[in-house]
mmCIF file of C-alpha atoms in Angstrom:
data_model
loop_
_atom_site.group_PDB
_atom_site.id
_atom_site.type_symbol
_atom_site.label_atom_id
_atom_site.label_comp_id
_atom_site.label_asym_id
_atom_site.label_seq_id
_atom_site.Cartn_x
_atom_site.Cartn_y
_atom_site.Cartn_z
ATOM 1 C CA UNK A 1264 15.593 -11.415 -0.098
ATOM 2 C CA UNK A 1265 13.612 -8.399 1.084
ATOM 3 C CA UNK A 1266 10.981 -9.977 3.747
ATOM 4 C CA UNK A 1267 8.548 -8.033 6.015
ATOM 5 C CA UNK A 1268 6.006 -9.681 8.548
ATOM 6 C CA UNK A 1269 3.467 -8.265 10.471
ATOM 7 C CA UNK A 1270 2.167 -9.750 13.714
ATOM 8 C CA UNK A 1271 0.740 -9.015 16.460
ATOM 9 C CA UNK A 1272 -3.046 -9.357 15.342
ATOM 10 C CA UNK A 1273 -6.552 -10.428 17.008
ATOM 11 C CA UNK A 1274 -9.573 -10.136 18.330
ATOM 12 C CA UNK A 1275 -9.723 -6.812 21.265
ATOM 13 C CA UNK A 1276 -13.061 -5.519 22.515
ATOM 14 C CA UNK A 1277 -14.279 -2.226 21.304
ATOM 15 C CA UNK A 1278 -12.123 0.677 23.082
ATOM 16 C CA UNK A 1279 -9.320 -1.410 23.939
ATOM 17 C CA UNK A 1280 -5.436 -1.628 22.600
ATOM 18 C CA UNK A 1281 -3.457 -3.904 20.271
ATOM 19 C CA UNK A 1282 -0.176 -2.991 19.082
ATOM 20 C CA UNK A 1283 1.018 -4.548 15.618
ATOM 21 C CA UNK A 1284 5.042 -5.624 14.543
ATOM 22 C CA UNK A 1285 6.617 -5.558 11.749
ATOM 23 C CA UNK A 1286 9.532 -7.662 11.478
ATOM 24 C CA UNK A 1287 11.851 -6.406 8.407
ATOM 25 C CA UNK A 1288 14.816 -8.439 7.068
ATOM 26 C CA UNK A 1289 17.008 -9.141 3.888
ATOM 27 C CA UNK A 1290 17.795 -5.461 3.678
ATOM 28 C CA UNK A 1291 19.476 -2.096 5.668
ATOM 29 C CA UNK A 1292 16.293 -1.586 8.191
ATOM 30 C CA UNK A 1293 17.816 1.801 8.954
ATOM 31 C CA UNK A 1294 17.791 3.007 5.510
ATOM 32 C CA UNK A 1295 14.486 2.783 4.531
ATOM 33 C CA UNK A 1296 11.086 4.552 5.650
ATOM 34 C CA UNK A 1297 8.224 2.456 6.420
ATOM 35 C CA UNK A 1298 4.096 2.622 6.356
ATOM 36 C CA UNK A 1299 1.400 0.802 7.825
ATOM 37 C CA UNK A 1300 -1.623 0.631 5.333
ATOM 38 C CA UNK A 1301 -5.428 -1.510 5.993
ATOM 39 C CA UNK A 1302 -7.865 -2.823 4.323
ATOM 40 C CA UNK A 1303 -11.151 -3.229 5.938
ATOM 41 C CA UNK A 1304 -13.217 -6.196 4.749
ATOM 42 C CA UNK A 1305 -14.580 -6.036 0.734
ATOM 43 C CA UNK A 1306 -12.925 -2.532 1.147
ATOM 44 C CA UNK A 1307 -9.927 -0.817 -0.695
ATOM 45 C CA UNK A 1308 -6.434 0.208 0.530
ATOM 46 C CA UNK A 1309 -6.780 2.577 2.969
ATOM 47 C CA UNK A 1310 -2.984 4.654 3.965
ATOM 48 C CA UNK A 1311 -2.360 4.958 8.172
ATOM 49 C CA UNK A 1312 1.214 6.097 8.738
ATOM 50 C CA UNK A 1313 4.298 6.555 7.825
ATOM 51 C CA UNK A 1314 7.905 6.813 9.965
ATOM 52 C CA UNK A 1315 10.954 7.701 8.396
ATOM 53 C CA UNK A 1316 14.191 5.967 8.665
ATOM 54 C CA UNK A 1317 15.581 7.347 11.661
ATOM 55 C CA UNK A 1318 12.462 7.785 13.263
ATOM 56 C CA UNK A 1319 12.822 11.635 13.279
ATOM 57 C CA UNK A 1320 9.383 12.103 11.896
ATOM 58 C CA UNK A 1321 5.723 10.521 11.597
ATOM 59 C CA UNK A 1322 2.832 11.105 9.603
ATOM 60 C CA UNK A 1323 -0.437 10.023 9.791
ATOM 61 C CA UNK A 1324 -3.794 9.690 8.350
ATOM 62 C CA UNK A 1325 -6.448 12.590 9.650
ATOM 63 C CA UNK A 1326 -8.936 9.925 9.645
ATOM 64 C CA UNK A 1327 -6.799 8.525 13.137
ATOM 65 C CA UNK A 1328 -7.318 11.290 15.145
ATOM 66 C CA UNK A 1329 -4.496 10.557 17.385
ATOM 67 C CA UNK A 1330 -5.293 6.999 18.157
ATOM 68 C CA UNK A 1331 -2.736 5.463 16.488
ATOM 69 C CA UNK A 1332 1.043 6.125 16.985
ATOM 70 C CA UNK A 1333 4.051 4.973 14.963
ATOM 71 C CA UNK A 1334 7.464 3.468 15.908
ATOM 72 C CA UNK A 1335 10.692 1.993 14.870
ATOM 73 C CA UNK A 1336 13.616 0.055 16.621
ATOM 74 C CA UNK A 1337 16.418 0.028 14.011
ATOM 75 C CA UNK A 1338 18.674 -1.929 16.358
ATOM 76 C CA UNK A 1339 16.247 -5.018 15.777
ATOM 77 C CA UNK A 1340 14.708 -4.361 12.410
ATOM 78 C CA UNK A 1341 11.575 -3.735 13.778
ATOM 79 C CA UNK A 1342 8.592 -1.381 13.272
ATOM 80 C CA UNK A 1343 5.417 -0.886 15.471
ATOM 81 C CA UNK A 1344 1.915 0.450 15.310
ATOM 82 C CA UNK A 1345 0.003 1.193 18.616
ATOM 83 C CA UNK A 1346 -3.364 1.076 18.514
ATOM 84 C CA UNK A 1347 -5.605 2.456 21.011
ATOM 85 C CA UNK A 1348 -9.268 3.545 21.336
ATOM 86 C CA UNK A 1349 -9.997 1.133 18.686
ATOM 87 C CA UNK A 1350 -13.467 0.609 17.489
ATOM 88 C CA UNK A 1351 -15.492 -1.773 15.249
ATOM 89 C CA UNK A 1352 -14.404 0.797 11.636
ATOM 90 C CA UNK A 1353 -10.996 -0.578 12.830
ATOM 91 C CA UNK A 1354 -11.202 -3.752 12.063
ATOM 92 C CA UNK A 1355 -9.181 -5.113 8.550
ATOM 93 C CA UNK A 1356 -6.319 -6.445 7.760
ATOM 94 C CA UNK A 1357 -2.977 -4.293 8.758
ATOM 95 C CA UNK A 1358 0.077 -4.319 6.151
ATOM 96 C CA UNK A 1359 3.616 -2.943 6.756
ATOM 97 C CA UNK A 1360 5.314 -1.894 3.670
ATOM 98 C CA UNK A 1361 8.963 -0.504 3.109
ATOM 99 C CA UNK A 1362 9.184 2.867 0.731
ATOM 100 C CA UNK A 1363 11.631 2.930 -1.121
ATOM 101 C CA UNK A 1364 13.488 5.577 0.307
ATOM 102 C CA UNK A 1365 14.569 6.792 3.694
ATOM 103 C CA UNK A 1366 12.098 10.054 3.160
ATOM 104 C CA UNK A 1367 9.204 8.393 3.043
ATOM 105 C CA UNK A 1368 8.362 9.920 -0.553
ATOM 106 C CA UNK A 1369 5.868 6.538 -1.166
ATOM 107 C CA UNK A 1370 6.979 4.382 -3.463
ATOM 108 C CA UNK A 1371 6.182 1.147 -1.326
ATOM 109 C CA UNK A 1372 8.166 -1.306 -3.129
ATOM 110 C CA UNK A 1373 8.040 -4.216 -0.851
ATOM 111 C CA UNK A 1374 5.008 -5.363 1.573
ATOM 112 C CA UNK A 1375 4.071 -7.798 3.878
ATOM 113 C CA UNK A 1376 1.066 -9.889 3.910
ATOM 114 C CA UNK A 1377 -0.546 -8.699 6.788
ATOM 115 C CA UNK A 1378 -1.975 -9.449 10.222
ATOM 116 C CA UNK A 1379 -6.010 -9.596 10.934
ATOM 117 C CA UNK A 1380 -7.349 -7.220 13.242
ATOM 118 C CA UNK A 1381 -11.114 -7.949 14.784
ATOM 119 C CA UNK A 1382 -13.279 -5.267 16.938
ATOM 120 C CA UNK A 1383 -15.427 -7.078 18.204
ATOM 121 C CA UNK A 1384 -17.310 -7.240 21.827
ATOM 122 C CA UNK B 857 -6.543 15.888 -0.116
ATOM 123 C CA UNK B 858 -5.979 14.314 -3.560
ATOM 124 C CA UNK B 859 -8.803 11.667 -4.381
ATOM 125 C CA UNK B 860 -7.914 8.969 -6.868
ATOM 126 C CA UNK B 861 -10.660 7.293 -8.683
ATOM 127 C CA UNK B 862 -10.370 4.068 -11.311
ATOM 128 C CA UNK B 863 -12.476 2.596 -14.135
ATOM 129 C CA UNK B 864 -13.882 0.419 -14.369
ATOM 130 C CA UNK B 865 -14.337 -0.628 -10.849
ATOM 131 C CA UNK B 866 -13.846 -4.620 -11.854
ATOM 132 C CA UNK B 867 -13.640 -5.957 -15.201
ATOM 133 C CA UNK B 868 -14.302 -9.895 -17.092
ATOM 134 C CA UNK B 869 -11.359 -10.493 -19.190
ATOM 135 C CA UNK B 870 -10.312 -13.696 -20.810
ATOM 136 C CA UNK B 871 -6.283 -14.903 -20.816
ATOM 137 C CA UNK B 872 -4.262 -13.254 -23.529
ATOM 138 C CA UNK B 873 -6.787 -10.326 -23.482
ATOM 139 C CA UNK B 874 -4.825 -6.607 -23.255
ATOM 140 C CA UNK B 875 -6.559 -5.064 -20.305
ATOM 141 C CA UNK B 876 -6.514 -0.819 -19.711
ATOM 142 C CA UNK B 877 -7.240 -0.013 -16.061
ATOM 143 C CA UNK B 878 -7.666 4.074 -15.601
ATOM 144 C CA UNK B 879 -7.147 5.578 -12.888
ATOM 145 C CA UNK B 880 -7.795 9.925 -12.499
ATOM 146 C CA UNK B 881 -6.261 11.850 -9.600
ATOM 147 C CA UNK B 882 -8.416 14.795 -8.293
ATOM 148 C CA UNK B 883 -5.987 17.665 -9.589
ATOM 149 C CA UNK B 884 -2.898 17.441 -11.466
ATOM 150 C CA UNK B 885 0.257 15.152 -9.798
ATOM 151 C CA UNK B 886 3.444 14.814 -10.275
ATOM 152 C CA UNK B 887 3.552 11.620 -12.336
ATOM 153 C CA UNK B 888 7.067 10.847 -10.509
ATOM 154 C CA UNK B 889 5.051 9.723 -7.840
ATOM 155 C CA UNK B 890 2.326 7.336 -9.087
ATOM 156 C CA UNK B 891 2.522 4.191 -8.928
ATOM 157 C CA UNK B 892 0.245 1.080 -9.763
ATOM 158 C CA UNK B 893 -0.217 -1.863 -7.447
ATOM 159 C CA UNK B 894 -1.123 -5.636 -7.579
ATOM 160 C CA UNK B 895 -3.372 -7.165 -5.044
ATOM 161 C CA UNK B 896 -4.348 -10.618 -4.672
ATOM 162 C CA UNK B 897 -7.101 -12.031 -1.443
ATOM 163 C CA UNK B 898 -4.936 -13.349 1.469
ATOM 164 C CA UNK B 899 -1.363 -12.059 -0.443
ATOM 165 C CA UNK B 900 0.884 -9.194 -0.004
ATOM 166 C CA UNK B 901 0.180 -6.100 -2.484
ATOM 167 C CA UNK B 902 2.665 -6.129 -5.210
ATOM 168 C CA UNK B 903 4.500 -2.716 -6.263
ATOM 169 C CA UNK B 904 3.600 -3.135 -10.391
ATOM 170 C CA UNK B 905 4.200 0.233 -11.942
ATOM 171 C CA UNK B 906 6.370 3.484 -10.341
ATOM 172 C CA UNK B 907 6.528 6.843 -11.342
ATOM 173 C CA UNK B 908 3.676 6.629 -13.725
ATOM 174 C CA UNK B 909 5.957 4.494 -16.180
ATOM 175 C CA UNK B 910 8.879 2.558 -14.868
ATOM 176 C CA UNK B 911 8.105 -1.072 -13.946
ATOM 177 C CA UNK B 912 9.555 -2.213 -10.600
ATOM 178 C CA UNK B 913 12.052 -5.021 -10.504
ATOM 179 C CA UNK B 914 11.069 -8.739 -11.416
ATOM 180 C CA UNK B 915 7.475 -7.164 -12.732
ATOM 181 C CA UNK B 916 6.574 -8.749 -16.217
ATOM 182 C CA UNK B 917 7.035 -6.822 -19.495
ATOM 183 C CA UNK B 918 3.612 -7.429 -20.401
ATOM 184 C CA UNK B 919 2.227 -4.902 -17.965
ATOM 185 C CA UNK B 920 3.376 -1.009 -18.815
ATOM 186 C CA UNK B 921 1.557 1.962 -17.260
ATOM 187 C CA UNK B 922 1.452 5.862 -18.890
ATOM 188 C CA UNK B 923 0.072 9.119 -18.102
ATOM 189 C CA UNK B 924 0.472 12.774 -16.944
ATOM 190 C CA UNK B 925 -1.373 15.350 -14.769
ATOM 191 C CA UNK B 926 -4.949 13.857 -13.526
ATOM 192 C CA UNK B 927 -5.329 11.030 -16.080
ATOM 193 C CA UNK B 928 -3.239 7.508 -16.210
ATOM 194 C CA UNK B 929 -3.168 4.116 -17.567
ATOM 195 C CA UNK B 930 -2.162 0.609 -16.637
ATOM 196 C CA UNK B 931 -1.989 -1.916 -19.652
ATOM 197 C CA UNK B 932 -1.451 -5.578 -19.254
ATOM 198 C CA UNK B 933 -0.821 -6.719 -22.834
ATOM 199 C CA UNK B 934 -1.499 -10.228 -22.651
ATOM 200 C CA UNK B 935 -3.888 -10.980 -19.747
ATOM 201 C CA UNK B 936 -2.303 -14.441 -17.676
ATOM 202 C CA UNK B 937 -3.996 -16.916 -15.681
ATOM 203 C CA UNK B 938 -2.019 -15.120 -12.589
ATOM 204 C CA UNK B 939 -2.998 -11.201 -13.248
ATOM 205 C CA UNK B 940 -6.512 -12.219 -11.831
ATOM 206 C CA UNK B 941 -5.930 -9.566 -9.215
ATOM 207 C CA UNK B 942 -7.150 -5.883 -7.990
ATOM 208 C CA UNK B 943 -5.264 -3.328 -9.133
ATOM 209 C CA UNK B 944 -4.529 0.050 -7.333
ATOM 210 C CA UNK B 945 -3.331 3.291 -8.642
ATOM 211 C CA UNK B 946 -1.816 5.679 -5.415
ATOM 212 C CA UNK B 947 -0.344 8.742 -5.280
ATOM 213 C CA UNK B 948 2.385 10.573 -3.164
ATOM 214 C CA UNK B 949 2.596 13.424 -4.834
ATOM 215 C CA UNK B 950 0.641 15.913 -2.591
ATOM 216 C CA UNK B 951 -0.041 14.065 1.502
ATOM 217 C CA UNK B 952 -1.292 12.588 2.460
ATOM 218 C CA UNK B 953 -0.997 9.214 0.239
ATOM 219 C CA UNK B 954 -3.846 8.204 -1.253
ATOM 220 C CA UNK B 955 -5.293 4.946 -3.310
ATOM 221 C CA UNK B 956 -7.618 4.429 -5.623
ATOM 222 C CA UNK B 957 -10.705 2.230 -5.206
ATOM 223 C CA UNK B 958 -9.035 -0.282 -6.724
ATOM 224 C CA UNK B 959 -9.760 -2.464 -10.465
ATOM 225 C CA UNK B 960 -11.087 -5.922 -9.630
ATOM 226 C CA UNK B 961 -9.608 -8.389 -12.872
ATOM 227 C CA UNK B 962 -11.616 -11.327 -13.098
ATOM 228 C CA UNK B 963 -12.504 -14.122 -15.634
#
């Protein structure tokens, strides 16, 4: 069956890096587009990236500004989110999710079930 | 950007009550690309609704969503014990992709 897990979470001080995995199985990794979306605490979804299936193209939110890049390793199912500059608004919980399609076009049809991230000095 | 708002924000519903979440999209969408989402705490989000209308694989009958241009609708028919959930409405059909606040179910 379709399976995605995130890891990669923790606690990092104000300013610092953390860089997030998604591990994908139970379908053809290389086929599909995939997002990273958060949810701060007692907050709503909030949408962070997107990477399409052969990694040709990215798209983030404007609400980044550039701190957060997007990657893929379709020889080992994977999918990554760098982090850096990261400050305290950063801190929720971080979901990968597959779209449907290769194009990213945002039907996220399967997710994981996330990986805590803390800012916090 | 497109903002996506829902009413009510969290609702008190009893099992076997039908439930209407709303959700309004800040200019007209291509209803092709929204979809409704389940959310329990501590659990992955569940892909409910897509395209405005066609339920995604393995979701219950009971729920059903409708809708064109700014204004949709989720329906669960027969409220169960496990729908106690937040539901999102999100939208691809201008970028970037955007949620709604979200419908808190609760008893």
């Amino acid at each position: 069956q379709v399976q995605v897990v995130e890891s990669g979470g923790g606690v990092v001080q104000p300013g610092g890096s953390l860089r997030l995995s998604c591990a994908a199985s139970g379908f053809t990794f290389g086929t599909y587009a995939m997002h990273w979306v958060r949810q701060a605490p007692g907050k709503g979804l909030e949408w962070l990236a997107v990477i399409l299936f052969d990694a040709s193209n990215q798209h983030y939110a404007e609400s980044l500004q550039g701190r957060f890049t997007v990657s893929r390793d379709n020889s080992n199912n994977t999918v990554h989110l760098q982090m850096n500059r990261l400050g305290t608004e950063d801190t929720a919980v971080y979901f990968c999710a597959r779209d449907h399609s290769p194009w990213g076009t945002a039907r996220l049809d399967y997710w994981g079930q996330g990986t805590l991230v803390i800012v916090s000095s | 950007d497109i903002q996506m708002t829902q009413s009510p924000s969290s609702l008190s519903a009893s099992v076997g009550d039908r439930v209407t979440i709303s959700c309004r999209a800040s200019q007209s969408i291509n209803s092709a690309y929204l979809n409704w989402y389940q959310h329990k705490p501590g659990k992955a989000p569940n892909l409910l609704i897509y395209a405005a209308s066609s339920l995604h694989s393995g979701v219950p009958k009971r729920f059903s969503g409708s809708g064109s241009g700014t204004d949709f609708t989720l329906t669960i028919s027969s409220l169960q014990p496990e729908d106690f959930a937040t539901y999102y409405c999100q939208q691809s059909s201008s970028p970037p992709l955007t949620f709604g606040p979200g419908t808190r179910v609760e008893i």
